[in-house]
Short mmCIF file of C-alpha atoms in Angstrom, two decimals:
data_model
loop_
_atom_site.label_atom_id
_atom_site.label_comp_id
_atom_site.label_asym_id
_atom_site.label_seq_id
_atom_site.Cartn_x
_atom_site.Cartn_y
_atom_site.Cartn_z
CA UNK E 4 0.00 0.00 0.00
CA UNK E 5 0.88 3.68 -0.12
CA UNK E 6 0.01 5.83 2.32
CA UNK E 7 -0.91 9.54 2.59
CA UNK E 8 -0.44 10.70 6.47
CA UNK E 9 -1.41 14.39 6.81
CA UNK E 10 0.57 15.20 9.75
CA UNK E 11 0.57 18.62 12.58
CA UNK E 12 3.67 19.52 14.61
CA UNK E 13 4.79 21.92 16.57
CA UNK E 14 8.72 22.07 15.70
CA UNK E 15 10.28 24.30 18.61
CA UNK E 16 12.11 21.36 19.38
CA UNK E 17 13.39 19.95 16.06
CA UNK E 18 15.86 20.50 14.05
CA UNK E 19 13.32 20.47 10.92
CA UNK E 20 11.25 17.40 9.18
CA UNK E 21 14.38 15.72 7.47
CA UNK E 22 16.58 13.01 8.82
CA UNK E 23 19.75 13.90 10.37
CA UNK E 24 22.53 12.56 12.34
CA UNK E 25 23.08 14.35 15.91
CA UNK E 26 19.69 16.21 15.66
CA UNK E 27 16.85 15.20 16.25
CA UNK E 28 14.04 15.60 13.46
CA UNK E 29 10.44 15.14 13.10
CA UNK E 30 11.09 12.50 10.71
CA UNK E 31 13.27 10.55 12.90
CA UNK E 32 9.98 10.58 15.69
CA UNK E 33 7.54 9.56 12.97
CA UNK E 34 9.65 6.59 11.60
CA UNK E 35 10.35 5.62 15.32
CA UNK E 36 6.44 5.50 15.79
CA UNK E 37 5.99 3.69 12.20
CA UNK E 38 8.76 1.13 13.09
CA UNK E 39 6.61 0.08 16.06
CA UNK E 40 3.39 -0.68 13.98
CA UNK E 41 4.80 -1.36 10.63
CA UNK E 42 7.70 -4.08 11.10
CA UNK E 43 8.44 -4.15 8.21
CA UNK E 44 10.33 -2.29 5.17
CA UNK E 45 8.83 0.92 4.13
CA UNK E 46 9.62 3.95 1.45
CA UNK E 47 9.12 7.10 2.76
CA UNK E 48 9.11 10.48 1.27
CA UNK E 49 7.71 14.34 3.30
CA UNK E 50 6.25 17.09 0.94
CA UNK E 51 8.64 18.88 2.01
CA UNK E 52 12.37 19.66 4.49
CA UNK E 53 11.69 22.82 7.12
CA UNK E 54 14.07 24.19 9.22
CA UNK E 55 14.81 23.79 12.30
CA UNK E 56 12.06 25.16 14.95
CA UNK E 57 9.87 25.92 11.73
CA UNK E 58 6.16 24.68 12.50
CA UNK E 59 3.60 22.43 10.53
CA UNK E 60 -0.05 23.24 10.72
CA UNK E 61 -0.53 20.61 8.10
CA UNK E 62 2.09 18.74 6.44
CA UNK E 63 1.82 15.55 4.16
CA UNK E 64 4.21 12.50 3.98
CA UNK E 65 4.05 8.89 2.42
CA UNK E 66 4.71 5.53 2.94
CA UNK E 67 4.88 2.67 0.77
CA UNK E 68 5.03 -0.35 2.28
CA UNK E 69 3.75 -4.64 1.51
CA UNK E 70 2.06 -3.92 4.76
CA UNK E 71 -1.86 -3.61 4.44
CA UNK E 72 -3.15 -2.30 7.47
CA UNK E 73 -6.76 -0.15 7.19
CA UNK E 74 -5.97 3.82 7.20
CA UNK E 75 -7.67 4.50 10.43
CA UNK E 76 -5.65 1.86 12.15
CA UNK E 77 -2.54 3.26 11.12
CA UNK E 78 -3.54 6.90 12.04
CA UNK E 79 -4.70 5.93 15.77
CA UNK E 80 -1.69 3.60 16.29
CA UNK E 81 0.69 6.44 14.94
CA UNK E 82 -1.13 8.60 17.08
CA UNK E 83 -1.13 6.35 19.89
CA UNK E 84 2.96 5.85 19.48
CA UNK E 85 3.79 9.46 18.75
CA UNK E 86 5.16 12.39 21.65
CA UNK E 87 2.56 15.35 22.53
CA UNK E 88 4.13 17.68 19.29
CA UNK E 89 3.67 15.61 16.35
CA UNK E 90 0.04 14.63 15.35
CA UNK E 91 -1.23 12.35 12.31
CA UNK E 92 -4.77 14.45 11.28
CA UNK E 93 -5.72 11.95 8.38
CA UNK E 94 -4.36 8.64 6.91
CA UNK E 95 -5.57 7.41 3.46
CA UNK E 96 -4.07 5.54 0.67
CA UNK E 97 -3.60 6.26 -2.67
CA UNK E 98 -1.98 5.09 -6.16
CA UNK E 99 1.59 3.53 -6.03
CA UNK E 100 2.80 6.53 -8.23
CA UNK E 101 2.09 9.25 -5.48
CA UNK E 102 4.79 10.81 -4.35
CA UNK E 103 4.33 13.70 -1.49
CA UNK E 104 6.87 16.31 -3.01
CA UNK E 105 6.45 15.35 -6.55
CA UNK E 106 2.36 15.69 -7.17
CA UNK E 107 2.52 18.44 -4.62
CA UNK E 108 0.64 21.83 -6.45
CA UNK E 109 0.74 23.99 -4.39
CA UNK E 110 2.04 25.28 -0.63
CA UNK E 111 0.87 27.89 1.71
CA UNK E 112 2.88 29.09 4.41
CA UNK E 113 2.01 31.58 7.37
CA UNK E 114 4.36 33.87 9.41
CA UNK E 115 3.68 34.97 12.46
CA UNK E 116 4.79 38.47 14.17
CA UNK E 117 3.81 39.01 17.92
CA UNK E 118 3.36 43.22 17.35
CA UNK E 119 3.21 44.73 21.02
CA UNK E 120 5.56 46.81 23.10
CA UNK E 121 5.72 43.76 25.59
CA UNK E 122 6.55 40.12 24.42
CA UNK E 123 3.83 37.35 24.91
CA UNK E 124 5.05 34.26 27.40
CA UNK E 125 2.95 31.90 25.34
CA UNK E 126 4.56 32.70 21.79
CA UNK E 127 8.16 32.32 22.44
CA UNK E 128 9.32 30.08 19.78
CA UNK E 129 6.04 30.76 18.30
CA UNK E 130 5.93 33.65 16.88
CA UNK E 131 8.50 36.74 15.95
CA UNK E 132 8.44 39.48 18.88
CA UNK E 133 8.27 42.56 16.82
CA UNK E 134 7.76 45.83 19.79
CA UNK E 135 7.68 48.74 17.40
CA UNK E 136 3.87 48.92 15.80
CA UNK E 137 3.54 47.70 12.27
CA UNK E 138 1.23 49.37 9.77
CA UNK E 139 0.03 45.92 8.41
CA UNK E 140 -1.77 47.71 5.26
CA UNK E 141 1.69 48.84 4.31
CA UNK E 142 3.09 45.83 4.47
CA UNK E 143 0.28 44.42 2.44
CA UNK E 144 0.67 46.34 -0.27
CA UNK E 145 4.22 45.42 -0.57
CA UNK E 146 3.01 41.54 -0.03
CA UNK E 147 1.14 41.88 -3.18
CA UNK E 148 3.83 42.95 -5.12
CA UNK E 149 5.26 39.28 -4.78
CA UNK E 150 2.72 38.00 -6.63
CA UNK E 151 2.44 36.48 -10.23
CA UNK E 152 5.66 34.51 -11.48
CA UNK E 153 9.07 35.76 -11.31
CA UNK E 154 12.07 34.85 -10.77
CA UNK E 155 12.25 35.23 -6.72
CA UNK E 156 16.65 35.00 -6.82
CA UNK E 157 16.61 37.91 -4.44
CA UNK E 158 14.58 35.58 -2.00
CA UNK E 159 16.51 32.50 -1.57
CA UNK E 160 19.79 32.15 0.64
CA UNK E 161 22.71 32.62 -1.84
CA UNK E 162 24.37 29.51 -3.65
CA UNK E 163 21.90 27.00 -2.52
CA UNK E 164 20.23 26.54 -5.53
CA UNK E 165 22.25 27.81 -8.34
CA UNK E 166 21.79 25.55 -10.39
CA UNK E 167 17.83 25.11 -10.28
CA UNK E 168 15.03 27.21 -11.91
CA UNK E 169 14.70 29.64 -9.54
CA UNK E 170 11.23 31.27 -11.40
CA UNK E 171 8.07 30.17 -8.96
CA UNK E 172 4.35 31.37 -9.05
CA UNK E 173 3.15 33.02 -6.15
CA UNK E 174 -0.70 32.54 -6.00
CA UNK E 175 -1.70 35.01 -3.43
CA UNK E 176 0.42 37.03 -0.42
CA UNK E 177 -0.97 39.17 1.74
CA UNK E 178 -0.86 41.19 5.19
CA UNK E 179 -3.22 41.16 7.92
CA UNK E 180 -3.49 42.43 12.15
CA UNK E 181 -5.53 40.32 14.47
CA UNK E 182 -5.16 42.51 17.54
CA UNK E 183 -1.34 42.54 18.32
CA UNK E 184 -0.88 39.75 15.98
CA UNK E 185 0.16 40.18 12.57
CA UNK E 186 0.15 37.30 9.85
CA UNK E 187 1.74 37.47 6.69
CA UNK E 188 0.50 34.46 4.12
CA UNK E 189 1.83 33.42 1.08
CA UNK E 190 0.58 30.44 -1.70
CA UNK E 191 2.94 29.58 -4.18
CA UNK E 192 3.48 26.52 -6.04
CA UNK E 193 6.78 26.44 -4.44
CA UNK E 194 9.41 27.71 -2.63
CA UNK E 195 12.76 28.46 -2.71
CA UNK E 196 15.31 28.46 0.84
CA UNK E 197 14.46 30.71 2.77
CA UNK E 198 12.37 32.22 0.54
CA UNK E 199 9.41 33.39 3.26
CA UNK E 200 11.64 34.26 5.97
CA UNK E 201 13.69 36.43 3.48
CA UNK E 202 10.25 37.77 2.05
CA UNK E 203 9.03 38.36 6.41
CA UNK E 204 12.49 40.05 7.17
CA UNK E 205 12.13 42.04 3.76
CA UNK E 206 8.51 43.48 4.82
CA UNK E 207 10.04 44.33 7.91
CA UNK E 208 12.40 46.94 6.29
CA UNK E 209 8.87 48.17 5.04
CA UNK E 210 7.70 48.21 8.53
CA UNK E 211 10.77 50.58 9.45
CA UNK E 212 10.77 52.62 6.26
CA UNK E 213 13.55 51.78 4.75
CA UNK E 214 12.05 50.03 1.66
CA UNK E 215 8.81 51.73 0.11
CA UNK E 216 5.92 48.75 -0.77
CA UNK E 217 7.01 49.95 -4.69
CA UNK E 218 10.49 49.07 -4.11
CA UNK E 219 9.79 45.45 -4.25
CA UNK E 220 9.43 45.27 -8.24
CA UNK E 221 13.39 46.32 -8.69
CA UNK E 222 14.16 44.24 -5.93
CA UNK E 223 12.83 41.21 -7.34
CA UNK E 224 14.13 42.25 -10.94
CA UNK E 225 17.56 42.84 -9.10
CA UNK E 226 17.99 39.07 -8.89
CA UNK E 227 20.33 39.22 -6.09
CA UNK E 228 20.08 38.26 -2.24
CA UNK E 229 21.89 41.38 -1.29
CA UNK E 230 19.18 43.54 -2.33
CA UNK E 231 16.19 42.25 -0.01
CA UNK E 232 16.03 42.37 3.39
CA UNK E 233 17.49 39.66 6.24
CA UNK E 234 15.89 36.53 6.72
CA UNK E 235 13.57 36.72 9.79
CA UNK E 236 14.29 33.87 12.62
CA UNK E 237 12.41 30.30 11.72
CA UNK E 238 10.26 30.55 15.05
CA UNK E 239 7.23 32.43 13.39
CA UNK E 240 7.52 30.08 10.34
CA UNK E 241 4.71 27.97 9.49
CA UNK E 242 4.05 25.58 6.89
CA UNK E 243 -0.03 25.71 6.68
CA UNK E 244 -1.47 23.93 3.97
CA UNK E 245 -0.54 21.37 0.99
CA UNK E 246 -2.33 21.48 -2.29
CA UNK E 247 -2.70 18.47 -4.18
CA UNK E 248 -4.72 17.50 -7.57
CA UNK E 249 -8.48 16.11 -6.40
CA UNK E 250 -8.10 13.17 -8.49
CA UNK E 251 -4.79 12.30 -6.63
CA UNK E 252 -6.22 12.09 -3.10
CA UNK E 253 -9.11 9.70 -4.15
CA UNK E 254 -8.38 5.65 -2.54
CA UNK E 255 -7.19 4.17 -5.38
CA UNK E 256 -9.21 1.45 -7.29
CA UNK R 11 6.04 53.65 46.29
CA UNK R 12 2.96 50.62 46.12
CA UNK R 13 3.57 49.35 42.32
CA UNK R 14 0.84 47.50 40.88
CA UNK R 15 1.83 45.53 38.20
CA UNK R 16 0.05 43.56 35.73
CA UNK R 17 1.72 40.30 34.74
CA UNK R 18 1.16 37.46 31.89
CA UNK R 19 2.90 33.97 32.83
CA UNK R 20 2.60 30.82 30.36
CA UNK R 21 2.59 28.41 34.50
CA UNK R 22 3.21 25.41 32.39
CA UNK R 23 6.63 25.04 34.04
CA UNK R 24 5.91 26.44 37.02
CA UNK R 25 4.63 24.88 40.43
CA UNK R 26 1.95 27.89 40.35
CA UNK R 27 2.55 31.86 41.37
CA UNK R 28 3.59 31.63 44.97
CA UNK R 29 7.15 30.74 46.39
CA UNK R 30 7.62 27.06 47.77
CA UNK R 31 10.27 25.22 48.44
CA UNK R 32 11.97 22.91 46.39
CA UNK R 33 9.57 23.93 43.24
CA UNK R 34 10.03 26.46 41.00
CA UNK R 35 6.84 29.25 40.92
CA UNK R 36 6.43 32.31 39.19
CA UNK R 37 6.63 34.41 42.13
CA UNK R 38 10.27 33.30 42.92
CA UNK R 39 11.33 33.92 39.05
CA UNK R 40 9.53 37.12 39.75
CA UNK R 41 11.10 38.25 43.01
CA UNK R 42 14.77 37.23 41.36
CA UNK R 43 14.06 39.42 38.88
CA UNK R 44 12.81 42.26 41.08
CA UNK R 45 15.82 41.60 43.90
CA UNK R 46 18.21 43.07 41.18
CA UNK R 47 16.61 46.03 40.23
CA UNK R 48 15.48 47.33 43.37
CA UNK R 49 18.32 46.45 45.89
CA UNK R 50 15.79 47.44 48.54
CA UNK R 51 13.58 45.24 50.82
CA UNK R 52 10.15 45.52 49.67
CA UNK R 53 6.64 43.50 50.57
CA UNK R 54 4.87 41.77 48.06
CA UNK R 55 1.10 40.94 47.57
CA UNK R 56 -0.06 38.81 44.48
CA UNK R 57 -3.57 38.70 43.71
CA UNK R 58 -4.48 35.12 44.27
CA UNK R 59 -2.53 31.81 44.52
CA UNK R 60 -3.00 29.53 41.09
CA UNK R 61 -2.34 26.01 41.22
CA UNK R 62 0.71 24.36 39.62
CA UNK R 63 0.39 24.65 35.65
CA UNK R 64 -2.21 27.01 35.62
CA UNK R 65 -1.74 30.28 33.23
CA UNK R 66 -2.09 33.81 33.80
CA UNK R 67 -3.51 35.84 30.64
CA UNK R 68 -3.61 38.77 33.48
CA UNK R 69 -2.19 38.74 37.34
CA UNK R 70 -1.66 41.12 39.21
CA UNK R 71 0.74 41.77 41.84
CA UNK R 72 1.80 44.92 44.25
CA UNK R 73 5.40 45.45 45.27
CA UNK R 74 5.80 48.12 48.46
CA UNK R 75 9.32 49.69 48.55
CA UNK R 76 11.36 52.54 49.52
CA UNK R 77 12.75 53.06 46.36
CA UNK R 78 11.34 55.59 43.61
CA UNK R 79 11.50 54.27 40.35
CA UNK R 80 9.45 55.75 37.59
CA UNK R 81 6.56 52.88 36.83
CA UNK R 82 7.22 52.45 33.48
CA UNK R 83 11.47 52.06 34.20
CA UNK R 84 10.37 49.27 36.30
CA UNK R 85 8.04 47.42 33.85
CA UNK R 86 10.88 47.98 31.30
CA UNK R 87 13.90 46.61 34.17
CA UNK R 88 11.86 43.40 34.98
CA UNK R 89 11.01 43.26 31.28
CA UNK R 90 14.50 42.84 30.83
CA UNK R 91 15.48 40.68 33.68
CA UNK R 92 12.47 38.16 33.53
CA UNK R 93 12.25 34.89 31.87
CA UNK R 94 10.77 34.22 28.48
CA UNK R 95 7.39 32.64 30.15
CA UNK R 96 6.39 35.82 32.45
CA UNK R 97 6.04 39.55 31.11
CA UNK R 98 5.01 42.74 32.64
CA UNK R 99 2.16 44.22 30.83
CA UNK R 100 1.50 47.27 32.68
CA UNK R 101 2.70 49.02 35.95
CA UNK R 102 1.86 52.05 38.11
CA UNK R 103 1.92 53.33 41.65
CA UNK R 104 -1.13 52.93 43.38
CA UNK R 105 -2.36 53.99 47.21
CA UNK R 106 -0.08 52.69 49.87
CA UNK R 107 -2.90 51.48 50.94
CA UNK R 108 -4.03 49.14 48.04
CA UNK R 109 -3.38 45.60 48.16
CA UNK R 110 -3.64 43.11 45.08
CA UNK R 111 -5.97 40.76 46.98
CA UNK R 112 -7.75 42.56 49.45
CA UNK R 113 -8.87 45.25 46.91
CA UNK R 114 -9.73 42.65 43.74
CA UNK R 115 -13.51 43.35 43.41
CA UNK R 116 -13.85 40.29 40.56
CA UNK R 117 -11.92 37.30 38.89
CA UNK R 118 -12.59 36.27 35.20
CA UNK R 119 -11.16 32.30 34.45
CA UNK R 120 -11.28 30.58 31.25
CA UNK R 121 -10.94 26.80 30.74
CA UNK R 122 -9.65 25.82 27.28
CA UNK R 123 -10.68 22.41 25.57
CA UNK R 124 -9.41 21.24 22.39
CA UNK R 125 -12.66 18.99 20.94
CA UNK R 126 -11.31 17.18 17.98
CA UNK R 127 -10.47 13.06 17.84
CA UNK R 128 -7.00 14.19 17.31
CA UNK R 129 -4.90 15.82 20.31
CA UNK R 130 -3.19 19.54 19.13
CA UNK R 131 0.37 19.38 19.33
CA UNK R 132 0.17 23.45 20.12
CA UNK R 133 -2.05 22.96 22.45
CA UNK R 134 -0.12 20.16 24.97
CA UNK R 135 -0.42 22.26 28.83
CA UNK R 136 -2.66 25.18 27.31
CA UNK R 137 -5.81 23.27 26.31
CA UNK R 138 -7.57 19.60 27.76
CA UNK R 139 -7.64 17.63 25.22
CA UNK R 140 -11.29 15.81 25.01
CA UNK R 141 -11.84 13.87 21.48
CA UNK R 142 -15.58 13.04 21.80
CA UNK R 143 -18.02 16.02 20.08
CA UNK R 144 -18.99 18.12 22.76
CA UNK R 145 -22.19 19.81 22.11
CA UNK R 146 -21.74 23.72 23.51
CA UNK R 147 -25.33 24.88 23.89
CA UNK R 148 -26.11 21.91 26.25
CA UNK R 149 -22.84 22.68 28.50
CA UNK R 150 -23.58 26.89 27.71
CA UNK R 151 -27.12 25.40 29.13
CA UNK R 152 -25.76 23.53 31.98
CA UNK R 153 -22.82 26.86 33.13
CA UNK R 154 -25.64 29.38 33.38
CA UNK R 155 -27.21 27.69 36.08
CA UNK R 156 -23.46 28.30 38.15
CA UNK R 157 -24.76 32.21 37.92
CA UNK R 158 -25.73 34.13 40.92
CA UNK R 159 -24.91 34.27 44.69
CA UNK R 160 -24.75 30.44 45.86
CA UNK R 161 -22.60 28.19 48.63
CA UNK R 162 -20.39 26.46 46.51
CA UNK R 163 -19.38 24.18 48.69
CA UNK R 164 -19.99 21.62 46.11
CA UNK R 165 -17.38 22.84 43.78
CA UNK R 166 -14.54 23.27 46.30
CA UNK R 167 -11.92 20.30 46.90
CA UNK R 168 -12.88 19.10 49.96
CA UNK R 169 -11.50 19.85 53.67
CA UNK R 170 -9.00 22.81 52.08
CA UNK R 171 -11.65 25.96 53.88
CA UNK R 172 -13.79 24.49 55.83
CA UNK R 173 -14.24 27.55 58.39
CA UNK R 174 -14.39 29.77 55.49
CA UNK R 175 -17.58 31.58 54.04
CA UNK R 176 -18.52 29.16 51.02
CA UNK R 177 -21.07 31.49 49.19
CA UNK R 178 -19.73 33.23 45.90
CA UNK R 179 -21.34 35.31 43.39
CA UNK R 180 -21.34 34.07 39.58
CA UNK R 181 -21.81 37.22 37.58
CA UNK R 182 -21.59 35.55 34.35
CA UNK R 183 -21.19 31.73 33.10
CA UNK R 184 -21.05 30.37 29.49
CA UNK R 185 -19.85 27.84 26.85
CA UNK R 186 -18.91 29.13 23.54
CA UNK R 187 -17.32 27.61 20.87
CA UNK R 188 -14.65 28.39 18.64
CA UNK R 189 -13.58 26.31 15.52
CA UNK R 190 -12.19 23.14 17.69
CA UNK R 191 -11.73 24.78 20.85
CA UNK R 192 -13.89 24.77 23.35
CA UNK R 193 -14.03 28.21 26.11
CA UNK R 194 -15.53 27.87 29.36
CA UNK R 195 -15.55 31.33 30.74
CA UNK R 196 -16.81 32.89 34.14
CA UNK R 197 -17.02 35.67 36.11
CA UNK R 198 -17.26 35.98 39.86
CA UNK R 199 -16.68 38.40 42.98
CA UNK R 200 -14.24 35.31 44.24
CA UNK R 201 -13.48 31.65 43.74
CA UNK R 202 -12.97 28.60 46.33
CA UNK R 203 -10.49 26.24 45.80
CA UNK R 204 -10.80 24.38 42.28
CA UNK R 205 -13.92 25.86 41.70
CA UNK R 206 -13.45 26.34 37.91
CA UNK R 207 -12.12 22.88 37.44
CA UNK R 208 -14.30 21.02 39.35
CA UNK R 209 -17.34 23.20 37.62
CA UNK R 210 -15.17 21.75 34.71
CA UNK R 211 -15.16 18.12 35.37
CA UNK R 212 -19.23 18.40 35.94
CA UNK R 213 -19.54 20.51 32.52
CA UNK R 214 -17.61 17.58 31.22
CA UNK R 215 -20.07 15.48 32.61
CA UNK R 216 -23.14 16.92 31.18
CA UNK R 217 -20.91 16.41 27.77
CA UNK R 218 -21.15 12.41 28.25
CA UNK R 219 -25.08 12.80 28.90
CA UNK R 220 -24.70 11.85 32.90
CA UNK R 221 -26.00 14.63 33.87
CA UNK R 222 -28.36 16.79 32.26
CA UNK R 223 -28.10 20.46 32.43
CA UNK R 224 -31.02 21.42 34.92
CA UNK R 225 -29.14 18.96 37.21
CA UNK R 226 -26.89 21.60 37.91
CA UNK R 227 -29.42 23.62 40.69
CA UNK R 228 -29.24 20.09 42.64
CA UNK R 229 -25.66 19.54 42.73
CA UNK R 230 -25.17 23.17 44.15
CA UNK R 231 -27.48 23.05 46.84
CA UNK R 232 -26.12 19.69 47.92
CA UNK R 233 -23.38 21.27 49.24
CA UNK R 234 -21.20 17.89 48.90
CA UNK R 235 -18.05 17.98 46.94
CA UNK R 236 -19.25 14.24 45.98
CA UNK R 237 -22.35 15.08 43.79
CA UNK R 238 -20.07 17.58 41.74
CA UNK R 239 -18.31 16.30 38.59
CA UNK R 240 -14.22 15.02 39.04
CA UNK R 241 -11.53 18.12 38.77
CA UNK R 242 -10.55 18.91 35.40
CA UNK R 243 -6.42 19.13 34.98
CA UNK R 244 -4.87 22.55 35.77
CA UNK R 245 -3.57 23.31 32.38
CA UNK R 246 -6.82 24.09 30.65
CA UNK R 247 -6.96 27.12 33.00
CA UNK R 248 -6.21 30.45 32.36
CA UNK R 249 -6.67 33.41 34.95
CA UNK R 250 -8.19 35.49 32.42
CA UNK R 251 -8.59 39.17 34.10
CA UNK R 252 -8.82 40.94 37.66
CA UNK R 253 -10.79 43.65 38.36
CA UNK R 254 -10.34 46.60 40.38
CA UNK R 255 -12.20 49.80 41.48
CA UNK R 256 -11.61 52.54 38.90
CA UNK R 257 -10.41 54.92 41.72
CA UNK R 258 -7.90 52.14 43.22
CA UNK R 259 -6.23 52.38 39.76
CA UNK R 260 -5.64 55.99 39.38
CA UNK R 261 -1.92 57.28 40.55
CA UNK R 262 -2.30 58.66 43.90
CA UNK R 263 -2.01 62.26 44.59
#
């Protein structure tokens, strides 16, 4: 079978989703959990890496395996096997082919920026303290100028990706205050490194008036890392939804 | 000076506000803090106790010194000299005669429950995790009946004030609901020991059908901590806001 685990976790105390030696990862967790129940040999492949202490609202992994267990039964025993910060929200199966990064369509990511004079004791690692007040429909404005497709070079941590098409399509971005807490979202059909927290820490400059929402154009057109603003801390950082075609996340025949 | 100053704590890892031995509270973290800014004895009156785990969305304490420190140098000093889990919010000088306890004219609580089959990975010490539907209108139903001036010696863990004066005035009760998360919120001139989570534990019972909500008026006048539902865990419960006279909050002459 292949399986389709839509997974939550809170990451403030991993070093990211993917597998590493001397750190411990959300993947490592999962696959300690799946060992349990599974016992036997499995492919496995996440929609996506994340930092370390980024967070998941939702994120989506598989698992091939010649193990046929029903997808309910593998969601509550996950669940039942897993510590209190990851969380398996739905199990399902679908067609051999599927492969969690590769028919992925689409990603939407949050940030989150804790905007009051005094920092909140239930946000630390949760959220970006930001004490000076933020006009949120200025940084909105300059959020929309990220969308449409470019070629987002001056958004992605420098000779990570050379090689690789660095043109995405950003679906919608956008500003908004609830109370003291401001959220900037983004949908894209991908992302490069860094590539929100470069876009957060570049808004920020907006926030301080040192970049006018209708510099972003040339800074995008620049095509070079130096020109956009620093990349904001992982801790507000949160991967929030996974697109996939319909047809794709139907039980297979 | 009398400083009054409002404080936020996430009590998760602390054994509640006030100083024990051989556990950490809030209170000591609080006094450490305070010990090197002031360099001056001082008396200190928090406005209530809270059991270990509990949160504080508002507390307020007063701090009685010789020392002259303008109130907002102080909020920024302990600011800077506090942990990341408690925050000053707001200080000022008060009456010499006011005292955080003694003067509190109301208490507001919340208790937080995350309804969904699947626990919150956020949410692990900020929220109870209950997975079977709850159905808010029957416990908003069941809470309104807690309003008014009643002995609630059925909602106080037993044998902890016996001599005391039992009777307590609800202002306001009620179950709302928001997405997954469940809010259990009440107002009242004063609250006995556990009152909010045993009041809790018997909304949660009136959740599983074994008691309906116009039991409630029975289990009050009982005045036996037995007919009252079990105690709901400590870190659904937030110490939501503290009321004071208008006048007692004005800078004294």
């Amino acid at each position: 079978m292949n399986y389709l685990l839509k997974i939550t976790y809170d990451g403030k105390n991993y070093h990211g989703w993917q597998i590493q030696e001397n750190a411990l990862t959300v993947q490592e967790v999962f696959q300690k959990a799946l060992n349990k129940i599974l016992n036997a040999e499995y492919e496995i492949k996440g929609c996506s890496r994340t930092d370390s202490g980024v967070h998941a609202n939702e994120y989506y992994v598989n698992v091939k395996t010649e193990r046929n267990i029903p997808p309910h039964r593998l969601k509550a025993a996950l669940n039942g096997n897993l510590p209190s910060d990851v969380a398996i929200l739905d199990s399902r199966t679908v067609d051999e082919e599927f492969h969690a990064r590769y028919n992925c369509i689409g990603k939407q990511y949050i940030y989150k920026i804790w905007n009051s004079e005094v920092k909140n004791p239930f946000l630390d690692g949760y959220a970006l303290h930001y004490r000076w007040h933020i006009d949120e429909d200025l940084l909105d404005k300059a959020a929309k100028h990220f969308e449409g497709k470019h070629d987002f070079t001056s958004f992605c941590t420098l000779d990570q990706r050379k090689q690789e098409n660095m043109t995405r399509t950003v679906y919608s971005a956008g500003v908004t205050r609830n109370g003291d807490m401001i959220i900037f979202k983004i949908e894209a059909d991908g992302f490069l490194y860094n590539m929100v927290r470069i876009m957060t820490g570049t808004l920020l400059r907006v926030a301080q008036g040192k970049f006018a929402p209708d510099d972003i154009p040339g800074i995008i057109s620049a095509r070079s890392r130096k020109k956009a603003g620093p990349t904001a801390p992982a801790c507000g950082l949160y991967l929030n939804k996974v697109s996939y075609k319909k047809e794709d996340l139907c039980e297979p025949e």
